[in-house]
Amino acid sequence: MSRLARQPYLPALLNASGLGEDDRFHPSTVNLRSKNLSLSFLQMFATPQAVAAGLRQAGYATDPVLVQIIWLATKMEKPVLIEGPPGTGKTYLAQAFAAAAKTELIRLQCFEGISEKQAIGSFDEALQRLFLETQAEMADRQWEKLRLKLHTLDFFTRGPLLQALLEPRPVVLLIDELDKVDQKFEALLLEILSDWQITVPKLGTVKARTIPFVVMTSNQERRLGDPLRRRSLYQRIEHPDVKKEAEILDIRTTEAPLELKAQAVGLAQALRGYNLVKPPSIDEIVQFVRALQLLGKSEIRPEDRDVLLPFLAKTEEDVKRLLLRDGFSSLVATAHEYRDQALAVMAGASVMAIEASA
């Protein structure tokens, strides 16, 4: 059943005779904040070490600084703004945190021209008309109460932002690629991120039932405004170095041979230094290793170029470069230069894991 289907529309229609019985339905303020309804993120992650362990278990290789920033964000109920090049794991951070917290991820995918209606929601006019039809035979119609009732959450189709505030237990709200929107839409977020509430014409001010953990990502196509930055904890994420990428692949491709993963780390580093139009993302390298496993490959060889290119080159220009006589072969050779360093990182992690379980 869809989320929209779970909204309390039918009770509103069936209980028509009870219009105005409870002032919580008044559109000026809707306060659904519940106490002790579920564990807060701070209770789930009481220490930075708990955050690190949860993220690692969810497949995210982090670092001490980012762990402390995330923990502080949960403690202070602050959103986190993550900037960096595409493909550096910004979105996956939100997904991993939701998995670690065993909660739902609600995603607002930003794009040029996104509207308030798409982000927050809107009144369902068809449902409002249906409700009015059910009142047609009432002899003593209370028009003012009826008007107020029509402009409540019962008749409001919730967008991602409102959904995140009204969930009965804390969720992760991912506002992805925020740099694609304009300053007007940015301003729409300020009330939410400052006061954990949304004001909607006719509906009124809706206060959060629970406080979501908010992750905002930006690829820096446009500089985000200072008001949004002031309300956030900021962190920049770059493409990983050999050590970090070795750790990532070791966590997310546990069944792959160490030699293969180490060579893939080297190839990723070589590709990102090759001035490609679109360098491979972390996730693309993970999928690349899984494809090699499915093909039964134990190493990356130049003669497998044509089969492997769809995982590594995603533009016509990049394909042409890698199809040059020595293009892919030179990258494989460069990958071997990084392999030993990656192997050392993975071997050390394996020893630590064995010692920890002993």
XYZ file of C-alpha atoms in Angstrom:
358
model
C 0.000 0.000 0.000
C 1.348 3.426 -0.902
C 2.151 6.103 1.649
C -0.635 8.318 0.330
C -3.128 5.527 0.798
C -2.255 5.494 4.487
C -3.392 9.070 5.077
C -6.485 9.370 7.296
C -8.920 10.357 4.543
C -11.629 7.766 5.107
C -12.058 8.502 8.836
C -12.536 12.157 7.902
C -15.341 11.234 5.514
C -17.006 8.658 7.725
C -16.931 10.882 10.801
C -18.583 13.843 9.080
C -20.983 14.399 11.932
C -18.086 15.182 14.273
C -16.942 18.363 12.559
C -15.183 20.721 14.874
C -15.141 18.406 17.885
C -11.380 18.683 18.317
C -9.566 22.013 17.954
C -6.412 20.246 16.779
C -7.957 20.280 13.296
C -7.944 24.069 13.192
C -5.765 25.081 10.243
C -3.874 27.846 12.034
C -1.608 25.424 13.911
C -1.254 21.687 13.612
C 0.986 20.340 16.381
C 1.415 16.595 16.325
C 4.644 16.383 18.328
C 4.718 13.130 20.259
C 6.936 12.412 23.225
C 8.414 8.994 23.967
C 6.814 7.629 20.818
C 10.089 6.147 19.587
C 13.800 6.357 20.098
C 15.454 9.548 18.931
C 18.593 9.404 16.800
C 20.603 10.551 19.817
C 19.329 7.572 21.802
C 20.150 5.231 18.906
C 23.647 6.691 18.551
C 24.665 7.757 22.040
C 28.331 8.114 21.100
C 30.370 8.868 17.961
C 31.643 5.293 18.152
C 28.058 4.038 17.800
C 27.640 6.182 14.678
C 30.856 4.805 13.170
C 29.884 1.206 13.909
C 26.384 1.659 12.493
C 27.602 3.256 9.272
C 30.280 0.626 8.747
C 27.752 -2.155 9.263
C 25.568 -0.439 6.648
C 28.466 -0.445 4.174
C 29.734 3.123 4.546
C 33.442 3.717 5.177
C 33.707 6.970 7.069
C 36.374 8.918 8.942
C 36.575 10.257 12.513
C 35.785 13.852 11.533
C 32.656 12.997 9.551
C 31.500 10.642 12.317
C 31.711 13.409 14.908
C 29.892 15.847 12.620
C 27.046 13.371 12.161
C 26.866 12.660 15.876
C 26.779 16.383 16.692
C 24.033 16.854 14.091
C 21.885 14.241 15.859
C 22.588 15.757 19.276
C 21.927 19.358 18.194
C 19.117 18.501 15.734
C 20.974 20.205 12.890
C 20.866 19.365 9.172
C 24.072 18.278 7.458
C 25.138 19.880 4.169
C 27.480 17.690 2.113
C 29.195 19.201 -0.928
C 31.569 17.628 -3.395
C 31.962 16.256 -6.932
C 29.344 13.833 -8.284
C 29.927 10.206 -7.380
C 31.724 10.715 -4.061
C 29.144 8.977 -1.864
C 27.123 11.953 -0.619
C 23.754 10.342 -1.277
C 24.945 6.986 0.012
C 25.758 8.588 3.362
C 22.058 9.316 3.922
C 21.085 5.838 2.768
C 23.644 4.216 5.059
C 22.559 6.302 8.058
C 18.933 5.278 7.482
C 19.998 1.635 7.292
C 22.101 1.983 10.453
C 19.178 3.581 12.293
C 16.756 0.991 10.870
C 14.441 3.756 9.773
C 12.878 5.036 6.563
C 14.633 7.247 4.043
C 12.422 9.955 2.525
C 14.019 11.546 -0.517
C 13.345 14.880 -2.149
C 15.123 14.784 -5.494
C 15.734 18.385 -6.520
C 15.638 19.595 -10.114
C 15.388 22.887 -11.933
C 11.877 24.272 -11.607
C 10.752 22.116 -8.667
C 7.663 23.624 -7.043
C 6.400 24.044 -3.501
C 3.555 21.679 -4.354
C 5.974 18.913 -5.341
C 8.088 19.377 -2.222
C 5.463 20.014 0.461
C 2.195 18.819 -1.063
C -1.225 20.246 -1.888
C -4.899 19.939 -1.100
C -6.697 17.080 -2.830
C -9.539 18.959 -4.532
C -11.249 15.778 -5.732
C -11.400 14.467 -2.177
C -12.677 17.801 -0.919
C -15.503 17.725 -3.488
C -16.356 14.158 -2.533
C -16.545 15.151 1.105
C -18.847 18.083 0.291
C -21.155 15.749 -1.624
C -21.512 13.557 1.460
C -22.715 16.643 3.360
C -25.332 17.659 0.771
C -28.252 16.097 2.651
C -27.392 17.534 6.041
C -30.145 19.841 7.187
C -28.041 21.803 9.609
C -24.819 22.498 7.734
C -22.170 24.306 9.753
C -20.393 26.091 6.935
C -17.552 27.611 8.923
C -16.665 24.315 10.549
C -17.019 22.615 7.199
C -14.641 25.098 5.595
C -12.098 24.564 8.359
C -12.396 20.821 8.037
C -11.726 20.959 4.305
C -8.395 22.672 4.972
C -6.837 20.124 7.319
C -4.263 17.371 6.869
C -7.099 14.926 6.178
C -7.438 16.500 2.729
C -3.774 17.281 2.098
C -1.593 15.100 -0.131
C 1.796 15.194 1.552
C 5.031 15.819 -0.291
C 8.409 14.548 0.965
C 9.113 17.511 3.266
C 5.793 17.264 5.089
C 5.960 13.473 5.175
C 9.296 13.603 6.960
C 7.947 15.902 9.683
C 4.792 13.860 10.297
C 6.266 10.377 10.551
C 5.555 8.739 13.935
C 9.225 7.792 14.342
C 12.304 9.754 13.242
C 13.266 9.273 9.597
C 16.137 10.373 7.387
C 15.231 13.200 5.017
C 17.524 13.377 1.986
C 17.335 16.638 0.024
C 19.425 15.576 -2.940
C 21.241 17.855 -5.409
C 20.014 21.039 -3.780
C 22.276 23.096 -6.040
C 19.801 22.505 -8.905
C 17.096 24.700 -7.330
C 16.855 28.485 -7.158
C 17.106 30.810 -4.155
C 13.327 30.985 -3.836
C 13.145 27.264 -3.173
C 16.083 27.507 -0.774
C 14.114 30.065 1.230
C 11.259 27.578 1.459
C 13.523 25.272 3.479
C 14.612 27.824 6.073
C 11.531 27.521 8.290
C 11.792 23.743 8.286
C 15.492 23.683 9.133
C 15.197 26.405 11.821
C 11.934 25.596 13.609
C 11.006 22.107 12.335
C 7.678 23.303 11.035
C 6.041 24.177 7.710
C 3.559 26.974 7.068
C 1.133 26.314 4.212
C -1.572 28.750 3.027
C -5.032 27.678 4.322
C -3.527 24.707 6.146
C -1.561 26.830 8.590
C 1.596 25.954 10.486
C 2.326 22.258 10.804
C 4.826 21.436 13.543
C 6.988 18.345 13.379
C 5.811 15.199 15.079
C 9.394 13.937 15.176
C 12.664 15.571 14.114
C 14.168 13.950 10.996
C 17.883 13.615 10.376
C 18.389 15.862 7.342
C 21.130 15.349 4.770
C 21.398 17.938 1.984
C 23.744 17.270 -0.919
C 25.219 19.615 -3.514
C 27.423 19.040 -6.563
C 28.184 22.773 -6.526
C 26.584 23.613 -9.860
C 25.433 26.754 -8.026
C 26.614 28.248 -4.756
C 24.037 27.749 -2.033
C 22.944 30.786 -0.054
C 24.394 31.808 3.299
C 21.087 31.520 5.259
C 20.936 27.810 4.414
C 24.595 27.330 5.270
C 24.191 29.035 8.651
C 21.556 26.506 9.647
C 23.656 23.497 8.676
C 26.764 21.583 9.660
C 28.985 21.631 6.575
C 31.291 18.950 5.235
C 32.992 18.499 1.893
C 33.616 15.041 0.422
C 36.144 14.471 -2.358
C 36.885 11.379 -4.417
C 38.596 8.873 -2.114
C 42.331 8.245 -2.067
C 43.759 4.726 -2.372
C 43.421 3.959 1.336
C 39.818 5.157 1.587
C 38.673 3.470 -1.635
C 40.324 0.206 -0.566
C 38.350 0.387 2.670
C 35.116 1.104 0.778
C 35.524 -1.811 -1.622
C 36.545 -4.112 1.198
C 33.304 -3.293 3.034
C 30.933 -3.366 0.062
C 32.347 -6.301 -1.938
C 33.168 -8.714 0.852
C 33.114 -11.838 -1.338
C 35.523 -10.552 -4.005
C 39.197 -11.626 -3.884
C 41.539 -9.075 -2.310
C 43.776 -9.023 -5.401
C 40.850 -8.159 -7.654
C 39.564 -5.436 -5.345
C 43.030 -3.954 -4.985
C 43.470 -3.798 -8.758
C 40.022 -2.171 -9.084
C 41.076 0.475 -6.564
C 44.166 1.159 -8.677
C 42.102 1.379 -11.851
C 39.702 3.844 -10.211
C 42.610 6.058 -9.175
C 44.102 5.840 -12.677
C 40.788 6.709 -14.346
C 40.243 9.759 -12.128
C 43.664 11.037 -13.105
C 42.973 10.494 -16.802
C 40.977 13.724 -17.316
C 37.766 11.966 -18.227
C 34.602 13.992 -18.838
C 32.875 11.877 -16.215
C 35.223 10.123 -13.781
C 33.817 6.887 -12.302
C 31.886 7.194 -9.065
C 32.489 5.062 -6.004
C 29.317 3.096 -6.675
C 30.335 2.476 -10.296
C 33.606 0.934 -9.118
C 31.666 -1.250 -6.676
C 29.408 -2.425 -9.518
C 32.500 -2.930 -11.684
C 33.986 -5.350 -9.130
C 30.698 -7.229 -8.880
C 30.582 -7.539 -12.677
C 34.117 -8.977 -12.701
C 32.975 -11.550 -10.133
C 29.999 -12.529 -12.296
C 32.324 -12.916 -15.278
C 34.586 -15.156 -13.234
C 37.547 -12.804 -13.597
C 40.346 -12.857 -11.062
C 42.162 -9.853 -12.520
C 41.616 -6.891 -14.844
C 43.203 -7.500 -18.253
C 43.512 -5.161 -21.266
C 41.877 -7.733 -23.567
C 38.638 -7.486 -21.537
C 38.363 -3.795 -22.354
C 35.235 -3.862 -24.536
C 33.201 -5.810 -21.973
C 34.313 -3.623 -19.073
C 34.024 -0.195 -20.718
C 30.240 0.178 -20.110
C 30.969 0.243 -16.377
C 33.758 2.813 -16.605
C 33.087 5.193 -19.516
C 29.681 6.911 -19.642
C 30.206 9.544 -22.360
C 31.117 9.276 -26.035
C 34.289 11.293 -25.483
C 35.467 9.026 -22.667
C 34.743 5.873 -24.676
C 36.798 7.193 -27.585
C 39.734 7.993 -25.307
C 39.724 4.538 -23.743
C 39.411 2.883 -27.152
C 42.664 4.430 -28.289
C 45.435 1.946 -28.961
C 47.109 2.233 -25.570
C 44.355 3.978 -23.622
C 42.975 1.142 -21.557
C 46.248 -0.808 -21.469
C 48.082 2.148 -19.943
C 45.373 2.500 -17.291
C 45.676 -1.175 -16.341
C 49.427 -0.744 -16.039
C 48.952 2.332 -13.827
C 46.457 0.395 -11.704
C 49.197 -2.057 -10.758
C 51.178 0.805 -9.233
C 48.389 1.418 -6.704
C 47.549 -2.248 -6.151
C 50.148 -3.019 -3.504
C 49.122 -0.007 -1.430
C 45.463 -1.061 -1.599
C 46.355 -4.661 -0.733
C 48.200 -3.498 2.373
C 45.130 -1.559 3.552
C 42.762 -4.491 2.953
C 45.098 -7.038 4.530
C 45.457 -4.838 7.611
C 41.673 -4.489 7.873
C 41.281 -8.269 7.667
C 43.772 -8.822 10.487
C 41.997 -6.255 12.668
C 38.642 -7.920 12.003
C 40.015 -11.334 12.978
C 41.569 -9.935 16.166
C 38.315 -8.181 17.069
C 36.282 -11.356 16.698
C 38.783 -13.478 18.644
